Short mmCIF file of C-alpha atoms and ligand atoms in Angstrom, two decimals:
data_model
loop_
_atom_site.label_atom_id
_atom_site.label_comp_id
_atom_site.label_asym_id
_atom_site.label_seq_id
_atom_site.Cartn_x
_atom_site.Cartn_y
_atom_site.Cartn_z
CA MET A 1 135.23 76.99 117.54
CA GLY A 2 132.86 79.80 118.91
CA GLY A 3 131.81 83.25 117.65
CA HIS A 4 134.29 85.94 116.46
CA THR A 5 135.71 87.06 119.78
CA VAL A 6 139.08 87.66 119.22
CA ALA A 7 141.02 90.48 117.97
CA VAL A 8 144.37 91.48 116.34
CA SER A 9 144.94 93.13 120.23
CA ASP A 10 144.11 89.72 122.25
CA LEU A 11 147.14 88.16 120.38
CA THR A 12 150.00 90.72 120.21
CA GLY A 13 151.24 89.53 123.98
CA GLY A 14 151.71 85.98 122.58
CA PRO A 15 153.89 84.47 119.93
CA ILE A 16 152.67 85.02 115.96
CA PRO A 17 153.18 82.24 113.76
CA THR A 18 155.66 83.11 111.62
CA HIS A 19 154.18 81.05 108.92
CA VAL A 20 150.83 79.79 108.62
CA ALA A 21 149.45 77.13 106.14
CA CYS A 22 145.87 76.48 104.87
CA VAL A 23 143.99 73.72 103.90
CA MET A 24 141.29 75.68 102.25
CA ASP A 25 138.46 72.88 101.99
CA GLY A 26 134.75 72.89 102.07
CA ASN A 27 133.42 74.62 99.11
CA GLY A 28 131.64 72.10 97.45
CA ARG A 29 129.67 71.14 100.22
CA TRP A 30 129.20 74.96 100.89
CA ALA A 31 127.61 75.28 97.36
CA ALA A 32 125.51 71.94 98.26
CA ARG A 33 123.88 73.30 101.24
CA ARG A 34 122.77 76.05 98.93
CA GLY A 35 121.93 74.07 95.89
CA LEU A 36 124.97 75.18 93.80
CA ALA A 37 126.89 74.09 91.33
CA ARG A 38 130.49 73.19 93.51
CA THR A 39 132.01 75.31 91.18
CA GLU A 40 129.94 78.28 92.69
CA GLY A 41 131.48 77.33 96.19
CA HIS A 42 135.31 77.69 94.78
CA ALA A 43 133.94 80.76 93.44
CA ALA A 44 132.67 81.99 96.70
CA GLY A 45 136.05 80.68 98.13
CA GLU A 46 137.75 83.95 96.58
CA ALA A 47 136.54 86.18 99.11
CA ALA A 48 137.58 83.85 102.09
CA LEU A 49 141.19 83.84 100.72
CA LEU A 50 141.40 87.24 100.30
CA ASP A 51 140.35 88.20 103.81
CA ALA A 52 142.57 85.42 104.95
CA VAL A 53 145.85 87.15 103.52
CA GLU A 54 144.05 90.59 104.99
CA GLY A 55 144.27 88.87 108.43
CA ALA A 56 147.55 87.57 107.98
CA LEU A 57 148.67 91.07 107.12
CA ASP A 58 147.05 92.56 110.63
CA LEU A 59 148.87 89.96 112.30
CA GLY A 60 152.04 90.27 110.95
CA ILE A 61 152.64 86.96 109.37
CA PRO A 62 155.31 86.88 107.18
CA TRP A 63 154.64 83.43 105.35
CA ILE A 64 151.24 81.95 104.22
CA THR A 65 150.56 79.16 102.14
CA MET A 66 146.94 78.15 100.61
CA TYR A 67 146.23 74.67 99.24
CA ALA A 68 144.60 75.27 95.86
CA PHE A 69 145.03 72.22 93.94
CA SER A 70 146.17 69.03 94.97
CA THR A 71 148.07 66.44 92.54
CA GLU A 72 144.81 64.06 93.62
CA ASN A 73 142.31 66.94 92.61
CA TRP A 74 143.12 65.84 88.77
CA ARG A 75 140.72 62.65 89.80
CA ARG A 76 137.70 65.26 89.96
CA PRO A 77 135.16 65.50 87.06
CA ALA A 78 137.11 67.59 84.19
CA ASP A 79 134.34 70.15 84.23
CA GLU A 80 135.52 70.93 87.51
CA VAL A 81 139.13 70.75 86.80
CA ARG A 82 138.95 72.66 83.91
CA TYR A 83 136.64 75.49 85.70
CA LEU A 84 139.43 75.40 88.68
CA MET A 85 142.30 75.83 86.03
CA GLY A 86 140.38 78.77 85.06
CA PHE A 87 139.25 80.28 88.00
CA ASN A 88 142.88 80.14 89.42
CA GLU A 89 144.24 82.48 86.53
CA SER A 90 141.28 84.79 86.44
CA LEU A 91 142.03 85.44 90.46
CA LEU A 92 145.50 86.12 89.53
CA VAL A 93 144.40 88.39 86.49
CA ARG A 94 141.91 90.32 89.02
CA ARG A 95 143.94 90.11 92.29
CA ARG A 96 147.85 90.42 91.68
CA ASP A 97 147.65 94.16 91.39
CA GLU A 98 145.70 94.44 94.55
CA LEU A 99 147.76 92.02 96.19
CA HIS A 100 151.41 93.36 95.00
CA GLN A 101 149.95 97.08 96.33
CA LYS A 102 149.64 95.14 99.90
CA GLY A 103 153.16 94.34 99.75
CA VAL A 104 152.35 90.33 99.12
CA ARG A 105 154.90 88.35 97.37
CA ILE A 106 153.26 85.50 95.57
CA ARG A 107 154.81 82.31 94.49
CA PHE A 108 153.64 79.15 93.82
CA ALA A 109 154.81 75.62 94.93
CA GLY A 110 153.86 72.60 92.80
CA ARG A 111 154.37 70.77 89.70
CA ARG A 112 154.75 72.71 86.57
CA ASP A 113 153.27 69.40 84.21
CA TRP A 114 151.91 69.02 80.74
CA ARG A 115 148.35 68.85 82.49
CA VAL A 116 148.40 72.50 83.47
CA PRO A 117 147.51 74.76 81.05
CA LYS A 118 150.46 77.00 79.44
CA ARG A 119 148.54 80.01 80.33
CA VAL A 120 147.64 79.38 83.94
CA LEU A 121 151.36 78.90 84.03
CA ARG A 122 152.07 82.63 82.63
CA ARG A 123 149.82 84.31 84.78
CA MET A 124 151.79 82.37 87.78
CA ASP A 125 155.27 83.26 86.09
CA GLU A 126 153.80 87.15 85.39
CA SER A 127 152.38 87.46 89.39
CA MET A 128 155.40 85.92 90.49
CA GLU A 129 157.49 88.82 88.42
CA LEU A 130 155.48 91.17 89.25
CA THR A 131 155.72 90.47 93.30
CA ALA A 132 159.08 89.41 93.27
CA GLY A 133 160.38 92.32 95.48
CA ASN A 134 157.78 92.45 98.21
CA ARG A 135 158.08 91.65 101.45
CA ARG A 136 155.59 92.12 103.84
CA THR A 137 153.94 88.67 103.60
CA THR A 138 155.31 85.92 101.30
CA LEU A 139 151.91 84.03 100.11
CA THR A 140 152.76 80.84 98.68
CA MET A 141 149.82 79.30 96.14
CA ALA A 142 150.21 75.40 96.64
CA PHE A 143 148.98 74.35 93.06
CA ASN A 144 149.21 71.03 91.67
CA TYR A 145 151.00 70.40 94.79
CA GLY A 146 151.48 67.24 96.62
CA GLY A 147 153.68 66.55 99.21
CA ARG A 148 155.10 63.17 98.10
CA ALA A 149 155.56 64.53 94.95
CA GLU A 150 158.12 67.42 96.42
CA ILE A 151 159.64 64.86 97.90
CA VAL A 152 160.09 62.68 95.36
CA ASP A 153 161.00 65.92 93.06
CA ALA A 154 163.86 66.55 96.12
CA VAL A 155 164.92 62.93 95.92
CA ARG A 156 165.09 62.86 92.20
CA SER A 157 167.29 66.33 91.88
CA LEU A 158 170.13 64.78 94.55
CA VAL A 159 170.03 61.96 92.42
CA ALA A 160 170.71 63.45 89.20
CA ASP A 161 173.73 65.37 90.86
CA GLY A 162 175.47 62.49 91.88
CA VAL A 163 175.09 63.33 95.32
CA ALA A 164 176.67 60.65 97.42
CA PRO A 165 174.58 58.77 99.75
CA ASP A 166 176.43 60.11 103.19
CA LYS A 167 175.20 63.33 102.04
CA VAL A 168 171.72 62.40 101.47
CA ASN A 169 170.56 63.84 104.83
CA GLU A 170 167.57 66.09 106.20
CA LYS A 171 169.59 69.20 105.31
CA SER A 172 170.44 68.20 101.64
CA ILE A 173 166.65 66.90 101.30
CA ARG A 174 165.46 70.32 102.62
CA SER A 175 167.81 72.29 100.23
CA ARG A 176 166.09 70.51 97.36
CA LEU A 177 162.36 71.27 98.31
CA TYR A 178 160.45 73.66 96.19
CA TYR A 179 161.02 76.81 98.24
CA PRO A 180 164.27 75.80 100.40
CA ASP A 181 163.83 79.11 102.18
CA GLN A 182 160.57 78.96 103.34
CA PRO A 183 160.32 78.26 107.39
CA ASP A 184 158.00 75.01 108.21
CA PRO A 185 154.56 76.09 108.94
CA ASP A 186 154.20 76.79 112.66
CA LEU A 187 150.37 76.60 112.40
CA VAL A 188 148.09 74.40 109.58
CA ILE A 189 144.48 75.34 109.70
CA ARG A 190 142.17 72.86 107.73
CA THR A 191 138.29 73.99 107.58
CA SER A 192 134.99 71.76 106.78
CA GLY A 193 135.54 69.47 109.70
CA GLU A 194 138.16 67.29 108.13
CA HIS A 195 140.88 65.97 109.96
CA ARG A 196 143.33 64.87 107.49
CA ILE A 197 146.45 66.15 105.90
CA SER A 198 145.68 64.92 102.29
CA ASN A 199 149.48 65.39 100.98
CA PHE A 200 149.64 68.74 101.83
CA LEU A 201 153.11 69.58 103.03
CA LEU A 202 154.46 66.05 104.11
CA TRP A 203 158.00 67.19 104.84
CA GLN A 204 157.34 70.30 106.43
CA LEU A 205 154.71 69.87 108.66
CA ALA A 206 156.74 67.34 110.72
CA TYR A 207 156.19 69.57 114.12
CA SER A 208 153.18 72.14 112.72
CA GLU A 209 150.15 72.94 115.48
CA LEU A 210 147.36 71.67 113.57
CA VAL A 211 144.10 73.27 114.24
CA PHE A 212 140.69 71.83 112.53
CA ASP A 213 137.67 74.08 112.22
CA ASP A 214 134.17 73.38 111.18
CA VAL A 215 133.55 76.32 109.10
CA LEU A 216 133.32 75.68 105.41
CA TRP A 217 136.33 77.53 103.55
CA PRO A 218 133.76 80.19 101.75
CA ASP A 219 132.63 81.01 105.35
CA PHE A 220 136.01 81.73 106.36
CA ARG A 221 137.58 85.05 107.53
CA ARG A 222 140.37 86.87 109.36
CA GLY A 223 138.50 86.24 112.91
CA HIS A 224 138.48 81.93 111.81
CA LEU A 225 142.47 83.08 111.51
CA PHE A 226 142.55 84.91 114.63
CA GLU A 227 140.95 81.94 116.71
CA ALA A 228 143.48 79.64 115.17
CA VAL A 229 146.10 82.06 116.18
CA ARG A 230 144.58 81.88 119.93
CA ASP A 231 144.56 78.18 119.65
CA PHE A 232 148.37 77.88 118.97
CA GLN A 233 148.99 80.12 121.50
CA ARG A 234 147.50 77.81 123.92
CA ARG A 235 149.75 74.88 122.52
CA GLN A 236 153.08 74.02 124.02
CA ARG A 237 155.55 73.19 121.51
CA ARG A 238 158.33 70.25 122.63
CA TYR A 239 159.74 69.16 119.43
CA GLY A 240 160.53 65.02 121.33
CA GLY A 241 161.90 67.12 124.59
CA VAL A 242 160.43 67.72 127.52
CA THR A 243 159.69 71.17 129.32
C1 IPE B 301 138.29 72.67 98.40
O1 IPE B 301 137.01 72.04 98.57
C2 IPE B 301 138.83 73.22 96.69
C3 IPE B 301 139.53 72.01 96.29
C4 IPE B 301 139.84 71.12 96.95
C5 IPE B 301 140.21 72.73 95.29
P1 IPE B 301 136.51 71.21 98.02
O2 IPE B 301 136.12 71.31 96.53
O3 IPE B 301 137.16 70.09 98.39
O4 IPE B 301 134.89 70.92 98.84
P2 IPE B 301 134.30 69.68 99.34
O5 IPE B 301 135.14 69.02 100.43
O6 IPE B 301 133.75 69.29 98.40
O7 IPE B 301 133.24 70.12 100.15
C1 IPE B 302 142.69 68.84 99.88
O1 IPE B 302 141.25 69.25 100.03
C2 IPE B 302 143.43 69.75 98.76
C3 IPE B 302 142.86 71.09 98.38
C4 IPE B 302 141.90 71.75 99.59
C5 IPE B 302 143.38 72.09 97.33
P1 IPE B 302 140.59 67.61 99.50
O2 IPE B 302 139.11 67.91 99.29
O3 IPE B 302 140.84 67.52 97.62
O4 IPE B 302 141.13 66.42 99.91
P2 IPE B 302 140.30 64.96 100.43
O5 IPE B 302 140.05 64.37 98.94
O6 IPE B 302 138.96 65.70 101.33
O7 IPE B 302 141.48 64.37 101.51
MG1 MG B 303 137.11 68.90 100.11
#
């Protein structure tokens, strides 16, 4: 994609996506290019996250989901995993009041398993409680999140409730997802030039429009979001039908 030439006013004539989901990728490569530790790349990603949220508020996007840590990211070196846990905790502590003041409802999607430190879970709960009444936008952090794990959890919950086979359908599975009230993403943005889904929102993105941007996540700013929305507005969504 080219320079950041798209302004909010260029987009208001077209459809604004109701839900935008981002795979925030490329932090490690951003750091490596600068001769820094990978963790420095994660730290630099904070500004990108906050600016992306600002951009979503500028456009009036009511749902944003950010992929922060996958169920596969535990495979990383222990010190990087430890850093990411602490970083996500401190980010919440430092940023939740500011997000709250902006009218952002914060939620978390993912497994609350034993590997996530208790104090991180506590910060997550505090942030959700603090911002539960906000409706300007809902920011869902996908943390210890895997799309397959979410579907497994949904099916488990149906089985645990003794739901009959003929009552297992798309509606009942959806009702057991982590956030059944959340609309499917209209637009998914992945940075860093990788063209894959990496186990993100597998159920929900059946008909999402995908935009891939070469920018490394720490360099992402709201202008990149606006460009992605412009691309989205040029797409024709058919959902299997004809137009
Ligand atoms: C994305 O950046 C952040 C997380 C997955 C937590 P990466 O850490 O994957 O950066 P690259 O892909 O190695 O450059
Ligand atoms: C996806 O990025 C997960 C997050 C951005 C949190 P990864 O960097 O983990 O994905 P792969 O390993 O390149 O597929
Ligand atoms: Mg990566």
